[in-house]
Short mmCIF file of C-alpha atoms in Angstrom, two decimals:
data_model
loop_
_atom_site.label_atom_id
_atom_site.label_comp_id
_atom_site.label_asym_id
_atom_site.label_seq_id
_atom_site.Cartn_x
_atom_site.Cartn_y
_atom_site.Cartn_z
CA ALA A 1 79.28 55.34 -10.89
CA LEU A 2 80.56 57.68 -13.62
CA VAL A 3 77.25 57.58 -15.47
CA ALA A 4 75.33 58.26 -12.24
CA ALA A 5 77.66 61.15 -11.43
CA GLN A 6 77.11 62.64 -14.88
CA ILE A 7 73.34 62.46 -14.47
CA ALA A 8 73.62 64.08 -11.04
CA GLU A 9 75.66 66.89 -12.59
CA LEU A 10 72.74 67.57 -14.90
CA GLY A 11 70.81 68.57 -11.77
CA TYR A 12 68.79 65.44 -11.02
CA LEU A 13 68.52 63.73 -7.65
CA THR A 14 70.36 60.50 -8.40
CA ILE A 15 70.46 57.22 -6.48
CA ASN A 16 73.29 54.94 -7.58
CA THR A 17 72.58 51.31 -6.72
CA ASP A 18 75.25 48.82 -5.73
CA TYR A 19 74.49 45.13 -6.10
CA ARG A 20 76.05 41.73 -5.54
CA LEU A 21 78.16 40.47 -8.41
CA ALA A 22 78.54 37.15 -10.19
CA PRO A 23 80.06 34.60 -10.08
CA LYS A 24 79.82 34.63 -6.29
CA HIS A 25 76.26 35.88 -6.52
CA PRO A 26 74.60 34.67 -9.76
CA PHE A 27 71.09 35.49 -10.97
CA PRO A 28 68.82 36.59 -9.42
CA ASN A 29 70.85 38.08 -6.54
CA GLY A 30 72.06 41.25 -8.25
CA LEU A 31 68.60 41.90 -9.65
CA ILE A 32 67.02 41.38 -6.22
CA ASP A 33 69.34 44.03 -4.75
CA VAL A 34 68.32 46.55 -7.41
CA LEU A 35 64.62 45.78 -7.02
CA SER A 36 64.96 46.15 -3.25
CA VAL A 37 66.34 49.66 -3.70
CA TYR A 38 63.48 50.63 -6.02
CA ASP A 39 61.07 49.23 -3.44
CA TRP A 40 62.84 51.18 -0.67
CA ILE A 41 62.55 54.40 -2.68
CA HIS A 42 58.78 54.01 -2.75
CA GLY A 43 58.72 53.76 1.04
CA HIS A 44 60.96 56.80 1.54
CA ALA A 45 60.01 59.06 -1.36
CA SER A 46 58.65 61.87 0.80
CA THR A 47 61.73 61.89 3.04
CA LEU A 48 64.02 61.91 0.01
CA GLY A 49 62.02 64.60 -1.76
CA ILE A 50 61.24 62.33 -4.71
CA ASP A 51 58.21 62.81 -6.91
CA LEU A 52 57.39 59.26 -7.91
CA ASP A 53 55.45 60.52 -10.92
CA GLN A 54 58.69 61.94 -12.33
CA ILE A 55 61.10 59.11 -11.56
CA SER A 56 63.38 57.70 -14.25
CA VAL A 57 65.58 54.62 -14.23
CA ALA A 58 68.85 54.04 -16.05
CA GLY A 59 71.46 51.35 -16.35
CA GLU A 60 74.30 50.30 -18.58
CA SER A 61 75.31 46.84 -19.78
CA ALA A 62 74.14 44.43 -17.03
CA GLY A 63 72.54 47.37 -15.24
CA ALA A 64 70.53 48.12 -18.38
CA SER A 65 68.75 44.80 -18.04
CA PHE A 66 68.05 45.61 -14.39
CA ALA A 67 66.54 48.98 -15.36
CA LEU A 68 64.47 47.19 -17.99
CA ALA A 69 63.35 44.64 -15.39
CA ILE A 70 62.16 47.42 -13.05
CA SER A 71 60.18 48.93 -15.91
CA MET A 72 58.62 45.58 -16.77
CA LEU A 73 57.66 44.69 -13.21
CA ALA A 74 56.23 48.13 -12.47
CA SER A 75 54.17 48.06 -15.66
CA GLY A 76 52.99 44.47 -15.33
CA ALA A 77 54.89 43.27 -18.40
CA ALA A 78 56.67 40.88 -16.04
CA THR A 79 55.45 39.30 -12.80
CA MET A 80 56.84 37.79 -9.64
CA LYS A 81 57.01 34.38 -11.29
CA ASP A 82 59.82 35.80 -13.41
CA ILE A 83 61.98 36.22 -10.29
CA PRO A 84 62.75 32.88 -8.62
CA HIS A 85 63.49 34.35 -5.19
CA PRO A 86 61.55 34.10 -1.89
CA GLN A 87 61.95 37.82 -1.09
CA PHE A 88 59.42 38.71 -3.78
CA ALA A 89 57.57 35.41 -4.12
CA SER A 90 54.45 36.53 -2.23
CA ARG A 91 54.68 40.26 -2.90
CA THR A 92 52.12 42.40 -4.66
CA LEU A 93 54.00 45.38 -6.02
CA ASN A 94 52.42 48.81 -6.04
CA TRP A 95 55.32 50.50 -7.78
CA ARG A 96 54.95 53.56 -9.94
CA VAL A 97 55.89 53.00 -13.54
CA PRO A 98 59.02 55.07 -14.27
CA LYS A 99 58.35 58.00 -16.56
CA LYS A 100 61.51 57.37 -18.56
CA ALA A 101 64.13 54.63 -18.83
CA MET A 102 67.61 54.89 -20.31
CA ILE A 103 68.70 51.42 -21.36
CA HIS A 104 72.39 51.77 -22.23
CA CYS A 105 73.96 48.99 -24.35
CA GLY A 106 72.13 46.24 -22.49
CA TYR A 107 72.85 42.52 -22.64
CA HIS A 108 69.23 41.38 -22.44
CA GLN A 109 69.40 37.65 -23.18
CA VAL A 110 72.14 35.90 -21.24
CA SER A 111 70.93 32.34 -21.74
CA ASN A 112 71.70 32.02 -25.44
CA VAL A 113 75.20 33.21 -26.30
CA ALA A 114 75.48 30.99 -29.37
CA ARG A 115 73.60 33.60 -31.37
CA TYR A 116 76.76 35.71 -31.35
CA ASP A 117 79.21 33.00 -32.39
CA ASP A 118 79.45 34.08 -36.02
CA LYS A 119 79.36 37.81 -35.29
CA VAL A 120 82.18 38.45 -32.82
CA SER A 121 85.86 37.71 -32.40
CA THR A 122 87.12 34.70 -30.48
CA LEU A 123 88.09 36.95 -27.58
CA VAL A 124 84.65 38.53 -27.33
CA ARG A 125 82.97 35.15 -27.76
CA CYS A 126 84.91 33.80 -24.79
CA ARG A 127 83.95 36.85 -22.73
CA ILE A 128 80.26 36.47 -23.53
CA ARG A 129 80.35 32.78 -22.70
CA MET A 130 82.02 33.59 -19.39
CA ILE A 131 79.19 36.01 -18.59
CA GLN A 132 76.64 33.24 -19.12
CA LYS A 133 78.67 30.82 -17.00
CA ASN A 134 79.03 33.33 -14.16
CA TYR A 135 75.62 34.99 -14.18
CA LEU A 136 73.30 32.16 -15.24
CA PRO A 137 75.21 28.90 -14.64
CA GLN A 138 71.99 26.91 -14.37
CA SER A 139 71.34 27.56 -18.06
CA LEU A 140 74.43 25.50 -18.91
CA VAL A 141 73.12 22.59 -16.85
CA ASP A 142 69.50 22.63 -18.03
CA THR A 143 70.00 23.31 -21.73
CA SER A 144 66.46 22.29 -22.65
CA LYS A 145 64.85 25.08 -20.63
CA VAL A 146 63.98 28.20 -22.63
CA ASP A 147 62.30 30.41 -20.01
CA TRP A 148 64.77 32.02 -17.61
CA GLY A 149 62.50 34.82 -16.49
CA LEU A 150 64.09 38.19 -15.92
CA ALA A 151 67.55 36.84 -16.65
CA ASP A 152 66.30 37.32 -20.23
CA PRO A 153 63.91 40.30 -20.08
CA LEU A 154 64.04 40.70 -23.84
CA CYS A 155 62.54 37.24 -24.33
CA ILE A 156 59.60 38.10 -22.07
CA LEU A 157 58.80 41.16 -24.17
CA GLU A 158 59.16 39.24 -27.42
CA LYS A 159 56.78 36.58 -26.12
CA LEU A 160 54.29 39.30 -25.21
CA ALA A 161 54.61 40.82 -28.67
CA SER A 162 53.86 37.43 -30.24
CA SER A 163 50.61 37.19 -28.30
CA ASN A 164 47.60 38.60 -30.12
CA SER A 165 46.09 39.74 -26.82
CA SER A 166 49.17 41.44 -25.36
CA THR A 167 48.68 44.97 -24.06
CA ILE A 168 50.81 47.09 -21.74
CA ALA A 169 48.81 49.90 -20.17
CA ALA A 170 51.81 52.00 -19.13
CA PHE A 171 55.52 51.76 -19.79
CA PRO A 172 58.42 54.21 -19.54
CA GLU A 173 59.52 56.12 -22.58
CA LEU A 174 62.72 54.35 -23.66
CA PHE A 175 66.00 55.78 -24.85
CA ILE A 176 68.49 53.15 -26.01
CA PRO A 177 71.99 54.50 -26.69
CA VAL A 178 74.47 51.97 -28.06
CA GLY A 179 77.71 51.98 -30.01
CA GLU A 180 77.95 50.78 -33.58
CA ASN A 181 80.89 48.54 -32.59
CA ASP A 182 79.28 47.15 -29.45
CA PRO A 183 79.47 43.33 -29.67
CA VAL A 184 75.99 43.00 -28.13
CA LEU A 185 74.42 45.71 -30.31
CA GLU A 186 71.86 43.16 -31.51
CA ASP A 187 70.16 43.06 -28.10
CA SER A 188 69.55 46.81 -28.16
CA VAL A 189 68.21 46.62 -31.71
CA ARG A 190 65.86 43.79 -30.71
CA LEU A 191 64.67 45.72 -27.67
CA ASN A 192 63.76 48.77 -29.72
CA ALA A 193 62.03 46.61 -32.32
CA VAL A 194 59.90 44.71 -29.81
CA ALA A 195 59.04 47.91 -27.94
CA GLN A 196 57.68 49.39 -31.15
CA ARG A 197 55.76 46.18 -31.91
CA LEU A 198 54.14 46.55 -28.49
CA GLY A 199 53.21 50.15 -29.24
CA LEU A 200 55.64 51.60 -26.69
CA LYS A 201 57.49 54.88 -27.09
CA SER A 202 61.08 53.95 -27.82
CA LYS A 203 64.08 55.43 -29.59
CA ILE A 204 67.41 53.77 -30.31
CA GLU A 205 70.49 55.81 -31.15
CA ILE A 206 73.45 53.95 -32.66
CA TYR A 207 76.65 55.97 -32.42
CA PRO A 208 79.19 55.49 -35.24
CA GLN A 209 82.44 53.70 -34.45
CA ALA A 210 81.61 53.56 -30.75
CA PRO A 211 82.35 50.52 -28.54
CA HIS A 212 80.55 49.14 -25.50
CA SER A 213 80.01 51.77 -22.76
CA PHE A 214 81.61 54.54 -24.83
CA TYR A 215 79.57 57.22 -22.96
CA ALA A 216 81.79 56.51 -19.93
CA MET A 217 84.86 57.45 -22.04
CA PRO A 218 85.24 61.25 -22.09
CA TRP A 219 87.95 60.96 -24.73
CA HIS A 220 85.69 59.22 -27.26
CA ALA A 221 84.46 61.24 -30.24
CA GLN A 222 80.80 60.27 -29.59
CA TYR A 223 80.87 60.96 -25.85
CA ALA A 224 79.67 64.58 -25.94
CA ARG A 225 76.99 63.85 -28.53
CA CYS A 226 75.58 60.99 -26.47
CA TRP A 227 75.41 63.08 -23.30
CA GLY A 228 73.69 65.82 -25.22
CA ASP A 229 71.09 63.27 -26.30
CA ILE A 230 70.71 62.05 -22.71
CA ARG A 231 70.24 65.59 -21.46
CA ASN A 232 67.53 66.21 -24.04
CA PHE A 233 65.82 62.91 -23.25
CA LEU A 234 65.63 63.64 -19.52
CA LYS A 235 64.05 67.05 -19.94
CA LEU A 236 60.53 67.01 -18.56
#
């Protein structure tokens, strides 16, 4: 809510989306709630005074992966088969591709936490494992499965980049702010790398000595710099 409030203070019409939380509501429930709001916006844009050609999406941490998922579905980089949920199973989306997307410190591959085992403290490792258990518990049961759809949006993009025939006609311009001390920094680095491999417009900014979600900490030394960068990114 703080990040949304800050964006609103910059003068932009801002819609802050609430969604169901794990472990009570694991994947894909939270994502479905966010997608439903984006769908609703398209049906009410004129009433809300929204120019769909100028819309941007943003999210932090888990919300960053949701913002990335919206971008992928709207652009065709992902499809309905990547969302195992009846609400969208038979839908043909006619969503506008967001003009810009701010993907703050996202955790974009929940299914494979072992990749962080040698890079984080025991405390952080336990926290990351708990996220997998709560958000994607089925991945702990079916350990042989490698495709978890939009629970792992980064993997979908990397698979596209590995295909010689992969093209994405339109995609939001990406801004990826992340702290140097963020334990899941690697996911943001991978996202920027694969976006560039796909020929997308993407910029990552790694802020020195900054932790996860530092831009929600007004006392942090990198807070003002990051919001200055966000303000410049959003300018049309």
